[in-house]
Short mmCIF file of C-alpha atoms (C1' of nucleotides) in Angstrom, two decimals:
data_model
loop_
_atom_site.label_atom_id
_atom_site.label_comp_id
_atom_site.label_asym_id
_atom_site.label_seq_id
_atom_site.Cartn_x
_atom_site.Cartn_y
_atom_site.Cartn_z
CA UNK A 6 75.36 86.20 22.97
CA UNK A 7 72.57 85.96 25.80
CA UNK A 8 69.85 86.22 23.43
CA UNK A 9 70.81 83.25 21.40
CA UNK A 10 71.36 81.20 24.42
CA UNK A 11 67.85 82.64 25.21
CA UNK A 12 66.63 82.09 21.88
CA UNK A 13 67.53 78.51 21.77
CA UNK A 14 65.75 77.82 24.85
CA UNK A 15 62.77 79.02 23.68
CA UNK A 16 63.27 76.89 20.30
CA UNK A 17 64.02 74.11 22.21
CA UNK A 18 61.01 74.82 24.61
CA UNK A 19 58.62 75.61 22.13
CA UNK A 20 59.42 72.01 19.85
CA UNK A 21 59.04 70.08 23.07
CA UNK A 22 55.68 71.75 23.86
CA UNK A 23 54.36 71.32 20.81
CA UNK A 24 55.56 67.53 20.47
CA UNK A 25 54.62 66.44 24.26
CA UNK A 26 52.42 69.02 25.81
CA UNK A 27 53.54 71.63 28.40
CA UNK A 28 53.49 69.52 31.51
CA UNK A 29 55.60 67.26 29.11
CA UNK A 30 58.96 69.32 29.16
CA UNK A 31 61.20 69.59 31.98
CA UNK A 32 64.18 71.79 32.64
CA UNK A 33 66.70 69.00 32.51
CA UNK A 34 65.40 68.16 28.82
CA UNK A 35 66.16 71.88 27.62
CA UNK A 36 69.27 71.58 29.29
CA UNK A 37 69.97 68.58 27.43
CA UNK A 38 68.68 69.84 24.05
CA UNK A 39 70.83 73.24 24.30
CA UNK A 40 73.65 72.27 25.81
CA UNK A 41 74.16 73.80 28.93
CA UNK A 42 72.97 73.09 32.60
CA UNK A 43 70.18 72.72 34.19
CA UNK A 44 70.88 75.50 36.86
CA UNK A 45 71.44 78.05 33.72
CA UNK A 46 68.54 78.10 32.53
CA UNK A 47 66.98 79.72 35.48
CA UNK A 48 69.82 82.94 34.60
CA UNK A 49 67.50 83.58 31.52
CA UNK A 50 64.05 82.22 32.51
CA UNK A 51 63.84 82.42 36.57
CA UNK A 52 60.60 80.49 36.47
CA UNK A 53 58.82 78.14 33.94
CA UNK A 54 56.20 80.78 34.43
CA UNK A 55 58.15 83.12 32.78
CA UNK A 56 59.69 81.01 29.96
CA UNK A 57 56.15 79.78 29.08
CA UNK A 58 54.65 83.50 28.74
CA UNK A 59 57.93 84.66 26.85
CA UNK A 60 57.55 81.41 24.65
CA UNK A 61 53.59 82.90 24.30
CA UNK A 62 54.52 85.90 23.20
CA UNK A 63 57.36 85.20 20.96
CA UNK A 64 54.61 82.80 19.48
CA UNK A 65 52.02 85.90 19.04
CA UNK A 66 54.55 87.97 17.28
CA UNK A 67 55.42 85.23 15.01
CA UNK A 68 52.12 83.77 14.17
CA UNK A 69 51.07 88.17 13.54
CA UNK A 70 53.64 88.57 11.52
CA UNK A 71 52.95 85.50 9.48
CA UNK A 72 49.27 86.71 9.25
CA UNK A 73 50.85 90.03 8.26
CA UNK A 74 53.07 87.93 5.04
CA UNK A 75 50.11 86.04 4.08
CA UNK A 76 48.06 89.93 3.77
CA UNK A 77 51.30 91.11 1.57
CA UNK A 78 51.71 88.06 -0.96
CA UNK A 79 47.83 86.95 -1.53
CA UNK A 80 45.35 89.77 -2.31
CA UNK A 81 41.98 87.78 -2.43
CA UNK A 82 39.80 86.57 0.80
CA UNK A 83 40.48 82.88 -1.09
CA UNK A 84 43.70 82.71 -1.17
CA UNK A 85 44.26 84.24 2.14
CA UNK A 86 41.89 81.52 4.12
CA UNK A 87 43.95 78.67 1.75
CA UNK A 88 47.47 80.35 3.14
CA UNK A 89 46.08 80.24 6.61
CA UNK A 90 44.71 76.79 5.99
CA UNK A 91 48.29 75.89 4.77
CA UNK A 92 49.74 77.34 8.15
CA UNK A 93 48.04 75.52 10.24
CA UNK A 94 48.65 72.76 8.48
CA UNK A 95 52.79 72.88 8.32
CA UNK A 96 52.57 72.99 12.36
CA UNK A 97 51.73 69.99 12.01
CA UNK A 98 55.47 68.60 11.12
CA UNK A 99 54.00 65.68 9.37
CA UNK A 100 51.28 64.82 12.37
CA UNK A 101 54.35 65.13 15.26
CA UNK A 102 53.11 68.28 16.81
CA UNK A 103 50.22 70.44 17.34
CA UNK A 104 50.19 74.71 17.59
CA UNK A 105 51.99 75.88 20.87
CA UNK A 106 48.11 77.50 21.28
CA UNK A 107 46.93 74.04 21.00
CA UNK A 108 49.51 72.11 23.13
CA UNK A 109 49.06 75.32 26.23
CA UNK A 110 45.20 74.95 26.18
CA UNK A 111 45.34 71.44 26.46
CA UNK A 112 46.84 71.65 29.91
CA UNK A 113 46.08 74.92 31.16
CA UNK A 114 45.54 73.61 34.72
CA UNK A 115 49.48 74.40 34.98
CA UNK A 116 49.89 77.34 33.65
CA UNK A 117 50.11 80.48 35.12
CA UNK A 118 47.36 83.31 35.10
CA UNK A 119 50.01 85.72 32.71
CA UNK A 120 50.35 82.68 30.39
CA UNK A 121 46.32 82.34 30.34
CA UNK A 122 46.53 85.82 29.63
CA UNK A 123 48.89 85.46 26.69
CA UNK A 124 46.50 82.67 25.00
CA UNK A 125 43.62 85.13 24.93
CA UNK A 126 45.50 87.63 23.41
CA UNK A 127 46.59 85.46 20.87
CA UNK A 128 43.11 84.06 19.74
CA UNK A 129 41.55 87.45 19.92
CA UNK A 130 44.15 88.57 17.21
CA UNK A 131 43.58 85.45 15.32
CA UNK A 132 40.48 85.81 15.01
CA UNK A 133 40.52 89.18 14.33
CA UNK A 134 42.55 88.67 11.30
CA UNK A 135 40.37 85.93 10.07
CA UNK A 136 37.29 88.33 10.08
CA UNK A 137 39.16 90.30 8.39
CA UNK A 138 40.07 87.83 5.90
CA UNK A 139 36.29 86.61 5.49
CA UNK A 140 35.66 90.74 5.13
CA UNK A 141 37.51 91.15 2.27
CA UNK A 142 36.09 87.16 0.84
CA UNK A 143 32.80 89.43 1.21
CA UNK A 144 34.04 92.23 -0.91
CA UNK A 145 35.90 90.05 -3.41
CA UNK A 146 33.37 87.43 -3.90
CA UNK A 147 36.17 84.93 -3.65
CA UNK A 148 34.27 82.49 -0.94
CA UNK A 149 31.04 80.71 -1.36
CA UNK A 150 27.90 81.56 0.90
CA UNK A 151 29.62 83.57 3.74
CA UNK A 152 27.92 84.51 7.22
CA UNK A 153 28.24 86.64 9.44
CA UNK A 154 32.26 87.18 9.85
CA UNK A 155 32.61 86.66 13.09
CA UNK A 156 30.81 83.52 13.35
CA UNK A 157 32.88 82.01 10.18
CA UNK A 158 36.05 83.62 11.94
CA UNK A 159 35.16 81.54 15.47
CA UNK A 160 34.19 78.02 13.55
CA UNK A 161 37.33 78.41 11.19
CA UNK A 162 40.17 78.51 13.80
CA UNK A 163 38.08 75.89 15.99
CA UNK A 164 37.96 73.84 12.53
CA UNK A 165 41.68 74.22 12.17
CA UNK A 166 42.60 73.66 15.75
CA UNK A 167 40.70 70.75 15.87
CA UNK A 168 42.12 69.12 12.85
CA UNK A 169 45.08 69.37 14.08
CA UNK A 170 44.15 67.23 17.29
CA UNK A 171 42.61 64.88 14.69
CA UNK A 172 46.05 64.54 12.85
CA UNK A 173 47.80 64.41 16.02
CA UNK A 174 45.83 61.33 17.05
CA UNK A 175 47.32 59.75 14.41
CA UNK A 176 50.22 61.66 13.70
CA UNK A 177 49.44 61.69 10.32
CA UNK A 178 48.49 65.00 7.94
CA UNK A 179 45.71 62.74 6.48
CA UNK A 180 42.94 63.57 8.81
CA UNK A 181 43.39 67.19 9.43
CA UNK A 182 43.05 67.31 5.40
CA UNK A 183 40.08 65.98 5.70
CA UNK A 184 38.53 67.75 8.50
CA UNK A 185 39.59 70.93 5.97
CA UNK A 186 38.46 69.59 2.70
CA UNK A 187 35.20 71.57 2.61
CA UNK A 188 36.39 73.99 4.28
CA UNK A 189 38.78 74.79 1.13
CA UNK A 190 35.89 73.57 -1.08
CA UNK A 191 34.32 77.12 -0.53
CA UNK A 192 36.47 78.83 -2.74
CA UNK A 193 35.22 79.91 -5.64
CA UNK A 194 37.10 78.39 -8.76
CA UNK B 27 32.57 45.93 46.77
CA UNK B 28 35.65 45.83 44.24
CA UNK B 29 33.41 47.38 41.31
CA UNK B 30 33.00 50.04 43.36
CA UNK B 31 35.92 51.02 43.85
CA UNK B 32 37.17 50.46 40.47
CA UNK B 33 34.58 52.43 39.40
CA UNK B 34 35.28 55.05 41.56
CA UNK B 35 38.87 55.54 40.78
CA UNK B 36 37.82 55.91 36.65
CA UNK B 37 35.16 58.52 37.90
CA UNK B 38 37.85 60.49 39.89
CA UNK B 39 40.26 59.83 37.49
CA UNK B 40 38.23 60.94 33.91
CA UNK B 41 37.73 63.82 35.79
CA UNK B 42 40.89 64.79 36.66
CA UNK B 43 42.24 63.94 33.23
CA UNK B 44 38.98 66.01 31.67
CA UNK B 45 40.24 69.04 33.80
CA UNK B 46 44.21 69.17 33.72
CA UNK B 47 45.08 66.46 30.90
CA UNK B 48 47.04 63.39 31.18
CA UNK B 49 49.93 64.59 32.60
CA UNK B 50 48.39 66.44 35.19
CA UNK B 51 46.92 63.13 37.40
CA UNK B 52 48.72 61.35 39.41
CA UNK B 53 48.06 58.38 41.91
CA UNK B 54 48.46 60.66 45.01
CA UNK B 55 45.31 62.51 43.90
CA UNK B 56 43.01 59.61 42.78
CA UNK B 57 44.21 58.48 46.71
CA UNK B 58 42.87 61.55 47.87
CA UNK B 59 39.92 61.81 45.79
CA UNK B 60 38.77 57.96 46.09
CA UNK B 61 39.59 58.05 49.84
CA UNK B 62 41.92 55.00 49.97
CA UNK B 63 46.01 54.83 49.90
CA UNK B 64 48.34 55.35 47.01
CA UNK B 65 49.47 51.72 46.96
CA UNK B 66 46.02 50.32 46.85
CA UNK B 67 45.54 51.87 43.48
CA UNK B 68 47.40 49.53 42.04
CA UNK B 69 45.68 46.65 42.93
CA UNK B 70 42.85 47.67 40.45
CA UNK B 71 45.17 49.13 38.05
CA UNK B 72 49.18 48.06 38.10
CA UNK B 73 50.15 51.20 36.25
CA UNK B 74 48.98 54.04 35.20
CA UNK B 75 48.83 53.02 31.53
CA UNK B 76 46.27 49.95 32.24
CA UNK B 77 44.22 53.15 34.17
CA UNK B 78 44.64 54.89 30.78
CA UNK B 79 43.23 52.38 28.78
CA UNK B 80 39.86 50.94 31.33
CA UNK B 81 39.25 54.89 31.25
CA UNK B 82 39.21 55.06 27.44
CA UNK B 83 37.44 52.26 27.07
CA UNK B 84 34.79 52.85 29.35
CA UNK B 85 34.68 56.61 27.91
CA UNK B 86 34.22 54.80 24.02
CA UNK B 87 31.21 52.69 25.39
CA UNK B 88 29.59 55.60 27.29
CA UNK B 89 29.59 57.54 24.12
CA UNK B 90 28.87 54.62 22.14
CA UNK B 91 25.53 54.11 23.71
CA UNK B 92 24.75 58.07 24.12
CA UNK B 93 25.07 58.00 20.63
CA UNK B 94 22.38 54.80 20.37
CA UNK B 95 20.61 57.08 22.96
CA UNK B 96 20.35 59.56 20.33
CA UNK B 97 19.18 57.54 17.48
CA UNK B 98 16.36 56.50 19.59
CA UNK B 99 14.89 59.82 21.04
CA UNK B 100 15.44 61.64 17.61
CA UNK B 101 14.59 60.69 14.14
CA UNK B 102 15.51 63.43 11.70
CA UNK B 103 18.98 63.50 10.98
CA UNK B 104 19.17 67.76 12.04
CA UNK B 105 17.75 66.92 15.35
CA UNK B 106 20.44 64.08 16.00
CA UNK B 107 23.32 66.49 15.00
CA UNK B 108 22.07 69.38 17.07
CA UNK B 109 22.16 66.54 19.87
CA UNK B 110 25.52 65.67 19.32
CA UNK B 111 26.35 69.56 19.53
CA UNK B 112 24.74 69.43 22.73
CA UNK B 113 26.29 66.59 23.82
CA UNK B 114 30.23 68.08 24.11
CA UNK B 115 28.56 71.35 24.73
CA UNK B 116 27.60 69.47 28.34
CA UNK B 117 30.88 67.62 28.67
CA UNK B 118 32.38 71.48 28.92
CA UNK B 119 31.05 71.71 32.62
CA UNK B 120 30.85 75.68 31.89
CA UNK B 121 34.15 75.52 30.77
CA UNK B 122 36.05 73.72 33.09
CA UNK B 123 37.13 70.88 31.26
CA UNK B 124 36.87 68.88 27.53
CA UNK B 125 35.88 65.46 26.50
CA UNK B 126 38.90 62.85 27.98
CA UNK B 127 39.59 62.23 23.76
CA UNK B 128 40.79 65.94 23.31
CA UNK B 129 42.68 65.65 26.97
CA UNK B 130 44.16 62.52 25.93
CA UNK B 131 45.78 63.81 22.62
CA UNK B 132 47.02 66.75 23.87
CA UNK B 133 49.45 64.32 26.22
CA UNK B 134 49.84 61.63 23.61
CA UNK B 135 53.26 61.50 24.15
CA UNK B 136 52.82 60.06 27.71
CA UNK B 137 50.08 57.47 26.84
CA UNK B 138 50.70 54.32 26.06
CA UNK B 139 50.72 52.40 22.70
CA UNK B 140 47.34 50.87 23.90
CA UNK B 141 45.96 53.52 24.85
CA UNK B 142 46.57 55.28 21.41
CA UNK B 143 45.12 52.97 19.77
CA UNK B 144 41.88 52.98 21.83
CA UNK B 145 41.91 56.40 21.06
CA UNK B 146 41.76 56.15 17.42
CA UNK B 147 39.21 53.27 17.64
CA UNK B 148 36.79 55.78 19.59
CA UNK B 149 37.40 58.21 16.86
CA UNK B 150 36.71 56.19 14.16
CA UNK B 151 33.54 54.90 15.94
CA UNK B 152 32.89 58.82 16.33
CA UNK B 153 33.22 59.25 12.79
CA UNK B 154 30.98 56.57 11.55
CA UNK B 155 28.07 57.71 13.74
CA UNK B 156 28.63 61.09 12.32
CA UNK B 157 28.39 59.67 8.81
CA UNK B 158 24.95 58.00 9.82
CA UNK B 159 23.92 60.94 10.68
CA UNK B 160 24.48 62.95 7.08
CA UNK B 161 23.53 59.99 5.46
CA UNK B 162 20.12 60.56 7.37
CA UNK B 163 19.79 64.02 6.89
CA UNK B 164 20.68 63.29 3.32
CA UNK B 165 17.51 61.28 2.85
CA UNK B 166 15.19 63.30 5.29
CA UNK B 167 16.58 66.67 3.94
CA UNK B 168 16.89 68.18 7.26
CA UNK B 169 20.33 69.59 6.69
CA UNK B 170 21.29 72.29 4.30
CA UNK B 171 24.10 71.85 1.63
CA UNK B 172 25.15 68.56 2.88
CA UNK B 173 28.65 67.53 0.82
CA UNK B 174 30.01 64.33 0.77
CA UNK B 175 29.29 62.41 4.03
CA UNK B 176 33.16 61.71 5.34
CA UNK B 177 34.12 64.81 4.79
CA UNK B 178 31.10 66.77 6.49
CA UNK B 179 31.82 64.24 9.67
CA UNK B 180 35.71 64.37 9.54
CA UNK B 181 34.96 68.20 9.78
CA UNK B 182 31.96 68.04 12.49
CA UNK B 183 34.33 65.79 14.80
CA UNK B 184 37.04 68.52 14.20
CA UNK B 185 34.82 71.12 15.34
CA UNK B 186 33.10 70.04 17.88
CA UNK B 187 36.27 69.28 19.26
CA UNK B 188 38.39 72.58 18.44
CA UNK B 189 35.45 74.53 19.60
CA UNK B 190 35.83 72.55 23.52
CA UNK B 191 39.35 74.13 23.30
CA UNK B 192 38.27 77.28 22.89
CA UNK B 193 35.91 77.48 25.37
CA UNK B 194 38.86 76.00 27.66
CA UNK B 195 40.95 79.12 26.90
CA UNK B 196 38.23 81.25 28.12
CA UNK B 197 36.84 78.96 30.92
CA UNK B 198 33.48 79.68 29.12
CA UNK B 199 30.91 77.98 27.19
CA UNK B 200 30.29 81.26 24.86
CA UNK B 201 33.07 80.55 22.28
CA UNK B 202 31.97 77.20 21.65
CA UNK B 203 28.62 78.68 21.34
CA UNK B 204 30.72 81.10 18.65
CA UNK B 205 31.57 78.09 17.21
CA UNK B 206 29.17 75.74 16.14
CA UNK B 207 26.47 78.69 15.43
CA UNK B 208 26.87 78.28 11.95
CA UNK B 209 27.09 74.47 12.16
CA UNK B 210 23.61 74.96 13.67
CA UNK B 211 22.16 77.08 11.62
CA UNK B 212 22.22 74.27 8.63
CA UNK B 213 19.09 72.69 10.54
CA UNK B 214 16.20 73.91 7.97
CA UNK B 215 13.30 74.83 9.97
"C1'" DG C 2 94.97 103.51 28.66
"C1'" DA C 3 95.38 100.93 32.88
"C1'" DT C 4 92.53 99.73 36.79
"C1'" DA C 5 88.71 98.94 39.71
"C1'" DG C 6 83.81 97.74 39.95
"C1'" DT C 7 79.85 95.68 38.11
"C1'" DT C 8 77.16 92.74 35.30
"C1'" DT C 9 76.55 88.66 32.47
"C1'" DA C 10 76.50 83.85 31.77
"C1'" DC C 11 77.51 79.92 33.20
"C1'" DC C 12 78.97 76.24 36.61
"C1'" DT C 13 78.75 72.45 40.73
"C1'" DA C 14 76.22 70.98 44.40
"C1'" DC C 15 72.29 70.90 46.79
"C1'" DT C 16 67.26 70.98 48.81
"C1'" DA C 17 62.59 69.67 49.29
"C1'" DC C 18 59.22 67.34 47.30
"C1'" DA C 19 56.36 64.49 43.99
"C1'" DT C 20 56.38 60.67 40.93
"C1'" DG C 21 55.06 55.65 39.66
"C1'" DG C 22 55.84 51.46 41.44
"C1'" DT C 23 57.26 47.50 44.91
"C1'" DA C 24 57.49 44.43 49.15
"C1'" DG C 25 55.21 42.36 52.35
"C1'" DG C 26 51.61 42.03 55.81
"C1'" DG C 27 46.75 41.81 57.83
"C1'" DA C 28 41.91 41.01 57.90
"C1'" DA C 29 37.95 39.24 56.08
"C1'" DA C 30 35.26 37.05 52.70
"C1'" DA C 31 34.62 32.95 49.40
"C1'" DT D 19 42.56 27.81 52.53
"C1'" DT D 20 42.93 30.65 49.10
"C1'" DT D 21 41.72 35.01 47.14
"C1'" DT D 22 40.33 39.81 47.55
"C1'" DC D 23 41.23 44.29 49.14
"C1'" DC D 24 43.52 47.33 51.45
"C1'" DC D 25 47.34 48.80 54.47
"C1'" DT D 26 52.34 50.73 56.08
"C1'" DA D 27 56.77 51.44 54.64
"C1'" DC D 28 59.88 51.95 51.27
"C1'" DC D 29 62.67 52.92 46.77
"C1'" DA D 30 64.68 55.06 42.71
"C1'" DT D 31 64.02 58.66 39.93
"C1'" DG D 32 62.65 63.15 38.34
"C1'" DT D 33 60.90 67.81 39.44
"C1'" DA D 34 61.51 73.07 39.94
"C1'" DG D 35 64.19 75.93 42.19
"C1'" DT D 36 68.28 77.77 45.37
"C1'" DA D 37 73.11 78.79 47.11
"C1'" DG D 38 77.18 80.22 46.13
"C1'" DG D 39 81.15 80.48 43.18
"C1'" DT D 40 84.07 81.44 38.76
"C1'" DA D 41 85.55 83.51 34.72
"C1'" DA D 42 84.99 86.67 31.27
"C1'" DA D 43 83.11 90.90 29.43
"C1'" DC D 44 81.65 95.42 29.78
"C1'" DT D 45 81.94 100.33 32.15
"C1'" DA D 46 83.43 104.06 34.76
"C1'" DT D 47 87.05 106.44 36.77
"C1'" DC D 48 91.68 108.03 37.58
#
DNA sequence: GATAGTTTACCTACTACATGGTAGGGAAAA
DNA sequence: TTTTCCCTACCATGTAGTAGGTAAACTATC
């Protein structure tokens, strides 16, 4: 019973973030948006501090295990970068929000340090799991002209990232696929 | 006398902005920075989203003519892109902030409808140089495996720009250095 | 199994402060 | 004499967070 309550605060959190930014959501709005008061929400999260680095780290989790699906239904390097391409691009809700990664970066100035902390974590497993991806693109032969891993690894989630700030400006899917046209152009048919 | 001023409070506040985002500036600390009282502010600027807009303007013809600037010190179409790269490499300040377009989308949901649409003119004008640029290194064959020219910019912009927010999350120039190696290493010597 | 004690989950009411913006005045330059 | 530029003083609203209370749900003990 608390964890829904806590689990739709983070939902509601999380959508507001990644719509408006994190100095864009106030208490009273996830009050609103849940359905309880304002003064309740500090039962579950005491601080925003906390709420933001629980939000973080439900995000990890969630984007890992996704990373972990993709790895179970596609067994080429190919088809994994397309389902990653694909996942970055549903985030997108159409061109109304951005990655929770994307939205906390954005304005890091008020986060706190454990939050900072959280983001690094969360890249350094992303792009773990894309070198891996690119790895097995190596073994496979399923990508044109690949470098070394962890370069492609580092310019594919900035590619990605960035699209998305490209679609968000305006809020449109359009540009983010084409900031990742070539990108999926390396597969090899 | 009121240039100065003027110009002073878009200095302090692109620099703000550039640091902790749209959300995170407010009149009290362009006061502080500028040296004169809140209230005065808005004699230059009645609200905040006329601010917005002078700033993005003045940001679109600063990079407007750095890219002119370009075109005239460098005549291959690889040196011009590895100028560009170079270019929001320097607007990182080691880290500590991005260009004000990527701090501006992030917060899109506080700007106004003007200032949007500034936005997307800069990008657009971004784009377009970008093109001139491939279209160059088309002809002068300074560029390896160059694709068709909208897409190759639509994914340089992207980029360039996802690559600033990674070096944000670290506070560090090194993973946009990660990031735009390979993007580099198309020059052909 | 009833009862007492504790924890959980929420509430109303509040504080202290920051926010963008306004009203109106003063001094000096055009 | 009007306009420019800045001031003090204020306002309404929104912010995170606190104080203290209530009702229900567990838990331990007799």
């Amino acid at each position: 019973m608390s964890n829904d309550t806590k689990a739709a605060l983070l939902d509601s959190a999380e959508r507001i973030v990644r719509r408006t930014g994190f100095d864009g959501f106030s208490y009273a709005d996830l009050a609103e948006d849940v359905g309880i008061r304002k003064a309740s929400i500090h039962h579950h999260f005491p601080t925003k501090a906390t709420l933001s680095v629980a939000m973080m780290q439900r995000y990890h989790a969630g984007l890992e295990q996704a990373c972990h699906q993709i790895d179970q239904r596609h067994s080429t390097g190919s088809d994994r970068l397309i389902a990653l391409i694909d996942l970055y691009r549903a985030a997108l809700n159409g061109g109304a929000s951005v990655c929770l990664c994307v939205a906390l970066i954005a304005g890091r100035e008020s986060l706190s340090g454990e939050a900072l902390a959280e983001i690094r974590k969360f890249r350094a497993m992303m792009v773990g799991w894309i070198v891996s991806v690119f790895e097995l693109a190596r073994s496979d032969g399923t990508l044109r002209d690949i470098a070394e891993e962890a370069l492609e690894a580092a310019a594919v989630l900035s590619l990605l990232e960035g699209a998305q700030l490209a679609a968000r400006s305006e809020e449109s899917v359009a540009p983010f696929d084409q900031a990742t046209a070539l990108l999926r152009s390396r597969v090899i048919a």
